[in-house]
């Protein structure tokens, strides 16, 4: 069950990486889209996520089906996301602002399909186990698959795309196939995940529209721990968004080697594959908050150190990002583990099923600030 759940995060890692790494560069350097317009294309669909993600989360809380509450939404995402993603990089005979408009429409459709899958998928983690430390053990599999997906997509996708429209078109098709395989594997691999029963009021209201976004935030604030954790997570994701979107430009204009983006990326993401057991042990020894502080310090030190890369050279830059990557691995694991803790605690206290609602708010804010980093 752990592997069946974890493999679904190949979609998470791939989708969060490829547009973040290549979409701006694709528009500005291949489609001749002005930089300001390209930045808006990446950012504006995330405003839609602020409405859509909480809505999907709330609806998944109230879904009653033979597949459970989360899996029908995951299947809907699996059937729509690959198509929309391939179209986004289809490379129509357009340049400039018309090309920006085309990509914007496709990216909006892609973001919608991704929300159908990702929000219920994240919410499921809080329902799979009641153990405080067991959640970290479970989610380390998710992080390993995320790391592998980020590493492979971050290195293979730029190599396939190259700097021609045809390369980006082929890359879009290949990534779409990976997304489809990952999401379907998670759908079938989580068939035996226990499904908490919705409370009677929730089932009765399943056909309603649900509360407004403002009301959902007020509901989330009632949990006490959710809002501080959300603020921490958003700060970290903003930093990650800046780092990811800036990587091709950093490699090209600071290090003077566009090809270095692959090795820089490996330094940041590689630790996700090998340090998960270490971070699980650290979270047991120092509690999750102590481990989170350590991860934040490593990420901050490594990224701040890159400011001297222009004078100290590429080897120094890679070492700095390796330190940042070790910290980033800890942040990624502990964010999702602590979010699951907060949701599980809320369920015990209130007796209701609000995992999707909380996770939808989290995903909406996370994607918004990640795109804001790129903008």
Short mmCIF file of C-alpha atoms in Angstrom, two decimals:
data_model
loop_
_atom_site.label_atom_id
_atom_site.label_comp_id
_atom_site.label_asym_id
_atom_site.label_seq_id
_atom_site.Cartn_x
_atom_site.Cartn_y
_atom_site.Cartn_z
CA UNK A 1 0.00 0.00 0.00
CA UNK A 2 2.90 2.39 0.76
CA UNK A 3 4.40 1.87 -2.68
CA UNK A 4 0.99 1.98 -4.34
CA UNK A 5 0.38 5.36 -2.77
CA UNK A 6 3.91 6.68 -3.23
CA UNK A 7 4.10 5.99 -6.97
CA UNK A 8 1.35 8.55 -7.50
CA UNK A 9 3.76 11.28 -6.51
CA UNK A 10 5.68 10.71 -9.76
CA UNK A 11 2.91 12.89 -11.18
CA UNK A 12 3.43 15.44 -8.40
CA UNK A 13 7.17 15.65 -8.95
CA UNK A 14 6.97 15.72 -12.73
CA UNK A 15 4.21 18.29 -13.01
CA UNK A 16 5.77 20.60 -10.42
CA UNK A 17 9.15 20.40 -12.17
CA UNK A 18 8.69 20.57 -15.91
CA UNK A 19 6.49 23.71 -16.17
CA UNK A 20 8.45 25.37 -13.37
CA UNK A 21 11.75 24.62 -15.08
CA UNK A 22 10.88 25.04 -18.76
CA UNK A 23 7.64 26.95 -19.30
CA UNK A 24 9.09 30.43 -18.89
CA UNK A 25 12.13 29.55 -21.00
CA UNK A 26 9.89 27.92 -23.63
CA UNK A 27 7.80 31.04 -24.01
CA UNK A 28 10.56 33.66 -23.90
CA UNK A 29 13.25 31.84 -25.90
CA UNK A 30 11.25 29.63 -28.30
CA UNK A 31 7.88 31.36 -28.80
CA UNK A 32 9.24 34.92 -28.53
CA UNK A 33 6.79 35.85 -25.79
CA UNK A 34 7.74 39.04 -23.89
CA UNK A 35 9.08 38.27 -20.43
CA UNK A 36 6.30 40.17 -18.64
CA UNK A 37 3.63 38.24 -20.52
CA UNK A 38 5.35 34.90 -19.90
CA UNK A 39 5.49 35.64 -16.19
CA UNK A 40 1.77 36.42 -16.15
CA UNK A 41 0.96 33.21 -18.02
CA UNK A 42 2.71 31.20 -15.32
CA UNK A 43 1.19 33.18 -12.47
CA UNK A 44 -2.44 33.91 -13.39
CA UNK A 45 -3.72 30.28 -13.53
CA UNK A 46 -2.66 29.96 -9.91
CA UNK A 47 -5.29 32.52 -8.97
CA UNK A 48 -7.80 30.04 -10.36
CA UNK A 49 -6.24 27.40 -8.09
CA UNK A 50 -7.15 29.56 -5.10
CA UNK A 51 -10.80 28.91 -5.92
CA UNK A 52 -10.57 25.46 -7.47
CA UNK A 53 -8.35 23.57 -5.00
CA UNK A 54 -10.49 24.25 -1.91
CA UNK A 55 -13.61 23.41 -3.92
CA UNK A 56 -12.17 20.08 -5.05
CA UNK A 57 -11.02 19.31 -1.52
CA UNK A 58 -14.43 20.05 -0.04
CA UNK A 59 -16.22 18.02 -2.69
CA UNK A 60 -13.91 15.06 -2.17
CA UNK A 61 -14.67 15.20 1.58
CA UNK A 62 -18.34 14.78 0.72
CA UNK A 63 -18.04 12.27 -2.12
CA UNK A 64 -19.67 8.90 -1.55
CA UNK A 65 -18.93 6.21 -4.15
CA UNK A 66 -17.87 2.61 -4.46
CA UNK A 67 -14.32 3.88 -5.10
CA UNK A 68 -14.30 5.87 -1.86
CA UNK A 69 -14.15 9.63 -1.44
CA UNK A 70 -10.78 10.47 -3.05
CA UNK A 71 -10.21 7.97 -5.84
CA UNK A 72 -12.97 9.10 -8.26
CA UNK A 73 -11.39 12.54 -8.37
CA UNK A 74 -7.94 11.02 -8.89
CA UNK A 75 -9.28 9.06 -11.86
CA UNK A 76 -10.84 12.20 -13.36
CA UNK A 77 -7.45 13.93 -13.14
CA UNK A 78 -5.71 10.93 -14.70
CA UNK A 79 -7.98 11.07 -17.73
CA UNK A 80 -7.65 14.81 -18.35
CA UNK A 81 -4.22 16.02 -17.21
CA UNK A 82 -2.05 14.20 -19.80
CA UNK A 83 -4.10 15.57 -22.71
CA UNK A 84 -3.99 19.14 -21.46
CA UNK A 85 -0.25 18.92 -20.71
CA UNK A 86 0.62 17.64 -24.19
CA UNK A 87 -1.41 20.44 -25.79
CA UNK A 88 0.41 23.06 -23.70
CA UNK A 89 3.71 22.21 -25.40
CA UNK A 90 2.17 21.37 -28.79
CA UNK A 91 3.91 24.35 -30.37
CA UNK A 92 1.26 25.88 -32.67
CA UNK A 93 2.46 28.27 -35.42
CA UNK A 94 2.18 31.28 -33.13
CA UNK A 95 4.67 33.65 -31.55
CA UNK A 96 4.53 36.63 -29.25
CA UNK A 97 1.30 37.51 -27.48
CA UNK A 98 -0.93 35.10 -29.51
CA UNK A 99 1.36 32.26 -28.41
CA UNK A 100 1.14 33.50 -24.83
CA UNK A 101 -2.66 33.39 -25.02
CA UNK A 102 -2.63 29.83 -26.37
CA UNK A 103 -0.27 28.61 -23.65
CA UNK A 104 -2.31 30.42 -20.99
CA UNK A 105 -5.53 28.62 -21.99
CA UNK A 106 -3.79 25.25 -22.05
CA UNK A 107 -2.05 25.91 -18.75
CA UNK A 108 -5.36 26.83 -17.14
CA UNK A 109 -6.85 23.53 -18.32
CA UNK A 110 -3.77 21.68 -17.10
CA UNK A 111 -3.95 23.29 -13.67
CA UNK A 112 -7.63 22.36 -13.40
CA UNK A 113 -6.99 18.72 -14.25
CA UNK A 114 -4.04 18.57 -11.85
CA UNK A 115 -6.19 19.87 -8.98
CA UNK A 116 -8.71 17.07 -9.58
CA UNK A 117 -5.93 14.57 -8.91
CA UNK A 118 -3.51 16.20 -6.49
CA UNK A 119 -5.83 17.58 -3.81
CA UNK A 120 -7.58 14.26 -3.04
CA UNK A 121 -4.27 12.42 -3.39
CA UNK A 122 -2.66 14.57 -0.70
CA UNK A 123 -5.70 14.35 1.55
CA UNK A 124 -5.53 10.56 1.49
CA UNK A 125 -2.26 10.54 3.46
CA UNK A 126 -3.93 11.69 6.67
CA UNK A 127 -6.41 8.82 6.44
CA UNK A 128 -4.00 5.96 5.87
CA UNK A 129 -2.54 5.65 9.39
CA UNK A 130 -3.12 6.96 12.91
CA UNK A 131 0.56 6.82 13.94
CA UNK A 132 2.42 10.13 14.48
CA UNK A 133 5.81 8.80 13.35
CA UNK A 134 4.25 6.20 11.05
CA UNK A 135 3.09 9.07 8.83
CA UNK A 136 6.69 10.11 8.26
CA UNK A 137 7.61 6.51 7.44
CA UNK A 138 4.72 6.33 4.99
CA UNK A 139 5.42 9.67 3.38
CA UNK A 140 9.11 9.00 2.90
CA UNK A 141 8.03 6.69 0.06
CA UNK A 142 6.12 9.59 -1.43
CA UNK A 143 9.21 11.78 -1.18
CA UNK A 144 11.45 9.13 -2.75
CA UNK A 145 9.17 8.92 -5.76
CA UNK A 146 8.92 12.72 -5.87
CA UNK A 147 12.70 12.97 -5.82
CA UNK A 148 13.13 10.40 -8.55
CA UNK A 149 10.51 12.11 -10.70
CA UNK A 150 11.99 15.55 -10.20
CA UNK A 151 15.49 14.28 -10.92
CA UNK A 152 14.53 12.41 -14.07
CA UNK A 153 12.12 15.00 -15.44
CA UNK A 154 14.47 17.85 -14.55
CA UNK A 155 17.33 16.25 -16.46
CA UNK A 156 15.56 14.39 -19.29
CA UNK A 157 12.90 16.97 -20.18
CA UNK A 158 15.37 19.79 -20.98
CA UNK A 159 17.53 17.37 -22.97
CA UNK A 160 14.57 16.21 -25.06
CA UNK A 161 13.14 19.71 -25.48
CA UNK A 162 16.34 21.35 -26.67
CA UNK A 163 15.67 24.78 -28.14
CA UNK A 164 13.27 23.93 -30.98
CA UNK A 165 9.49 23.72 -31.11
CA UNK A 166 9.65 20.10 -32.28
CA UNK A 167 11.70 19.14 -29.24
CA UNK A 168 9.22 20.71 -26.85
CA UNK A 169 6.36 18.97 -28.66
CA UNK A 170 8.03 15.57 -28.21
CA UNK A 171 8.85 16.33 -24.59
CA UNK A 172 5.21 17.21 -23.91
CA UNK A 173 4.02 13.87 -25.28
CA UNK A 174 6.58 11.87 -23.29
CA UNK A 175 5.78 13.68 -20.04
CA UNK A 176 2.05 13.21 -20.66
CA UNK A 177 2.61 9.44 -20.91
CA UNK A 178 4.52 9.44 -17.61
CA UNK A 179 1.77 11.42 -15.90
CA UNK A 180 -0.90 9.01 -17.12
CA UNK A 181 1.01 5.92 -15.96
CA UNK A 182 1.71 7.40 -12.53
CA UNK A 183 -1.85 8.52 -11.83
CA UNK A 184 -3.42 5.27 -12.97
CA UNK A 185 -0.91 3.29 -10.88
CA UNK A 186 -1.90 5.33 -7.80
CA UNK A 187 -5.60 4.90 -8.51
CA UNK A 188 -5.30 1.12 -8.62
CA UNK A 189 -2.59 0.94 -5.95
CA UNK A 190 -4.75 2.67 -3.34
CA UNK A 191 -7.82 0.49 -3.86
CA UNK A 192 -7.44 -0.99 -0.34
CA UNK A 193 -6.82 2.28 1.50
CA UNK A 194 -9.30 2.57 4.39
CA UNK A 195 -12.03 5.12 3.74
CA UNK A 196 -13.28 7.03 6.80
CA UNK A 197 -17.01 7.34 6.98
CA UNK A 198 -18.38 10.84 6.46
CA UNK A 199 -20.57 12.23 9.20
CA UNK A 200 -24.30 12.35 8.59
CA UNK A 201 -24.41 16.15 8.00
CA UNK A 202 -21.56 15.88 5.51
CA UNK A 203 -23.29 13.16 3.52
CA UNK A 204 -26.55 15.06 3.54
CA UNK A 205 -24.79 18.17 2.24
CA UNK A 206 -22.85 16.32 -0.44
CA UNK A 207 -24.89 17.85 -3.20
CA UNK A 208 -24.43 21.40 -1.95
CA UNK A 209 -21.90 23.93 -3.06
CA UNK A 210 -20.07 23.97 0.25
CA UNK A 211 -18.83 26.99 2.16
CA UNK A 212 -17.08 29.95 0.58
CA UNK A 213 -13.30 30.24 0.50
CA UNK A 214 -13.47 32.78 3.32
CA UNK A 215 -15.57 30.38 5.38
CA UNK A 216 -13.12 27.56 4.70
CA UNK A 217 -10.22 29.70 5.92
CA UNK A 218 -12.21 30.52 9.05
CA UNK A 219 -12.82 26.80 9.50
CA UNK A 220 -9.12 26.06 9.04
CA UNK A 221 -8.15 28.68 11.62
CA UNK A 222 -10.22 26.81 14.16
CA UNK A 223 -7.69 23.96 14.09
CA UNK A 224 -5.06 26.18 15.74
CA UNK A 225 -1.99 24.64 14.14
CA UNK A 226 -3.00 24.79 10.49
CA UNK A 227 -2.45 28.49 9.76
CA UNK A 228 1.08 28.71 11.26
CA UNK A 229 2.05 25.58 9.32
CA UNK A 230 0.51 27.04 6.15
CA UNK A 231 2.53 30.24 6.56
CA UNK A 232 5.74 28.26 6.99
CA UNK A 233 4.98 26.07 3.98
CA UNK A 234 4.17 29.05 1.75
CA UNK A 235 7.42 30.79 2.68
CA UNK A 236 9.40 27.69 1.79
CA UNK A 237 7.55 27.11 -1.48
CA UNK A 238 8.10 30.72 -2.54
CA UNK A 239 11.84 30.20 -2.11
CA UNK A 240 11.67 26.93 -4.07
CA UNK A 241 9.75 28.66 -6.87
CA UNK A 242 12.42 31.35 -7.20
CA UNK A 243 15.17 28.73 -7.18
CA UNK A 244 13.56 26.50 -9.80
CA UNK A 245 12.52 29.21 -12.25
CA UNK A 246 15.89 30.92 -11.97
CA UNK A 247 17.98 27.79 -12.53
CA UNK A 248 18.24 27.98 -16.37
CA UNK A 249 19.11 31.70 -16.21
CA UNK A 250 21.60 31.16 -13.37
CA UNK A 251 23.37 28.43 -15.35
CA UNK A 252 23.38 30.48 -18.56
CA UNK A 253 24.27 33.97 -17.37
CA UNK A 254 26.15 33.45 -14.08
CA UNK A 255 28.01 30.20 -14.65
CA UNK A 256 28.23 30.68 -18.43
CA UNK A 257 27.13 27.09 -19.12
CA UNK A 258 23.48 26.42 -20.06
CA UNK A 259 24.11 22.68 -19.72
CA UNK A 260 24.93 23.11 -16.04
CA UNK A 261 21.22 23.36 -15.23
CA UNK A 262 21.07 19.54 -15.21
CA UNK A 263 23.87 19.05 -12.67
CA UNK A 264 22.65 21.95 -10.54
CA UNK A 265 19.24 20.36 -10.50
CA UNK A 266 20.70 17.02 -9.44
CA UNK A 267 22.41 18.69 -6.49
CA UNK A 268 19.11 20.12 -5.26
CA UNK A 269 16.93 17.09 -5.90
CA UNK A 270 19.34 14.18 -5.50
CA UNK A 271 19.21 14.26 -1.68
CA UNK A 272 15.48 13.50 -1.85
CA UNK A 273 16.41 10.00 -2.98
CA UNK A 274 19.01 9.19 -0.31
CA UNK A 275 18.34 11.28 2.81
CA UNK A 276 14.73 10.30 3.62
CA UNK A 277 15.71 7.66 6.23
CA UNK A 278 18.01 10.24 7.84
CA UNK A 279 15.23 12.83 8.08
CA UNK A 280 12.81 10.26 9.52
CA UNK A 281 15.37 9.46 12.24
CA UNK A 282 16.00 13.15 12.92
CA UNK A 283 12.25 13.79 13.23
CA UNK A 284 12.05 11.00 15.82
CA UNK A 285 15.02 12.29 17.79
CA UNK A 286 14.37 16.04 17.71
CA UNK A 287 10.63 15.94 16.93
CA UNK A 288 9.36 17.20 13.60
CA UNK A 289 9.65 20.86 14.56
CA UNK A 290 13.31 20.51 15.48
CA UNK A 291 14.07 18.65 12.26
CA UNK A 292 12.16 21.32 10.31
CA UNK A 293 14.33 24.04 11.84
CA UNK A 294 17.48 22.14 10.84
CA UNK A 295 16.23 21.65 7.28
CA UNK A 296 15.34 25.33 6.97
CA UNK A 297 18.79 26.37 8.19
CA UNK A 298 20.55 24.13 5.65
CA UNK A 299 18.37 25.36 2.79
CA UNK A 300 18.92 29.00 3.74
CA UNK A 301 22.68 28.61 4.12
CA UNK A 302 23.08 26.80 0.81
CA UNK A 303 20.99 29.19 -1.26
CA UNK A 304 22.51 32.30 0.31
CA UNK A 305 25.96 30.95 -0.47
CA UNK A 306 25.25 30.90 -4.21
CA UNK A 307 25.44 34.70 -4.22
CA UNK A 308 29.24 34.31 -4.47
CA UNK A 309 29.11 31.85 -7.39
CA UNK A 310 30.06 34.46 -9.97
CA UNK A 311 33.50 34.85 -8.42
CA UNK A 312 34.05 31.41 -6.85
CA UNK A 313 32.99 29.32 -9.84
CA UNK A 314 30.73 26.40 -10.76
CA UNK A 315 32.17 23.81 -8.34
CA UNK A 316 31.43 26.12 -5.42
CA UNK A 317 27.92 26.75 -6.80
CA UNK A 318 27.23 23.02 -6.99
CA UNK A 319 28.42 22.47 -3.41
CA UNK A 320 26.18 25.25 -2.15
CA UNK A 321 23.15 23.78 -3.88
CA UNK A 322 24.00 20.32 -2.55
CA UNK A 323 23.76 21.71 0.99
CA UNK A 324 20.50 23.40 0.05
CA UNK A 325 19.27 20.12 -1.43
CA UNK A 326 19.79 18.23 1.84
CA UNK A 327 17.74 20.88 3.62
CA UNK A 328 15.12 20.87 0.88
CA UNK A 329 14.66 17.11 1.29
CA UNK A 330 13.87 17.59 4.96
CA UNK A 331 11.46 20.44 4.27
CA UNK A 332 9.54 18.42 1.71
CA UNK A 333 9.07 15.41 3.97
CA UNK A 334 8.25 17.37 7.11
CA UNK A 335 5.75 19.69 5.42
CA UNK A 336 3.52 16.85 4.25
CA UNK A 337 4.00 14.85 7.44
CA UNK A 338 3.08 17.76 9.70
CA UNK A 339 0.10 18.63 7.48
CA UNK A 340 -1.17 15.06 7.86
CA UNK A 341 -0.70 15.35 11.65
CA UNK A 342 -2.76 18.54 11.77
CA UNK A 343 -5.55 17.01 9.67
CA UNK A 344 -5.61 13.81 11.73
CA UNK A 345 -5.76 15.81 14.95
CA UNK A 346 -8.65 17.86 13.60
CA UNK A 347 -10.52 14.67 12.72
CA UNK A 348 -10.07 13.31 16.25
CA UNK A 349 -11.23 16.58 17.83
CA UNK A 350 -14.20 17.40 15.59
CA UNK A 351 -15.25 13.95 14.42
CA UNK A 352 -15.75 15.32 10.90
CA UNK A 353 -13.97 14.62 7.62
CA UNK A 354 -12.19 17.80 6.54
CA UNK A 355 -8.93 16.43 5.13
CA UNK A 356 -9.85 17.47 1.60
CA UNK A 357 -10.87 20.95 2.68
CA UNK A 358 -7.61 21.56 4.54
CA UNK A 359 -5.50 20.01 1.80
CA UNK A 360 -7.29 22.05 -0.86
CA UNK A 361 -6.47 25.27 0.95
CA UNK A 362 -2.88 24.13 1.36
CA UNK A 363 -2.50 23.23 -2.32
CA UNK A 364 -4.07 26.50 -3.46
CA UNK A 365 -1.74 28.64 -1.37
CA UNK A 366 1.27 26.47 -2.18
CA UNK A 367 0.81 26.67 -5.94
CA UNK A 368 0.08 30.40 -5.80
CA UNK A 369 3.27 31.31 -3.94
CA UNK A 370 5.32 28.88 -6.05
CA UNK A 371 4.15 30.67 -9.19
CA UNK A 372 4.72 34.03 -7.49
CA UNK A 373 8.36 33.02 -7.06
CA UNK A 374 8.63 32.47 -10.81
CA UNK A 375 6.86 35.76 -11.54
#
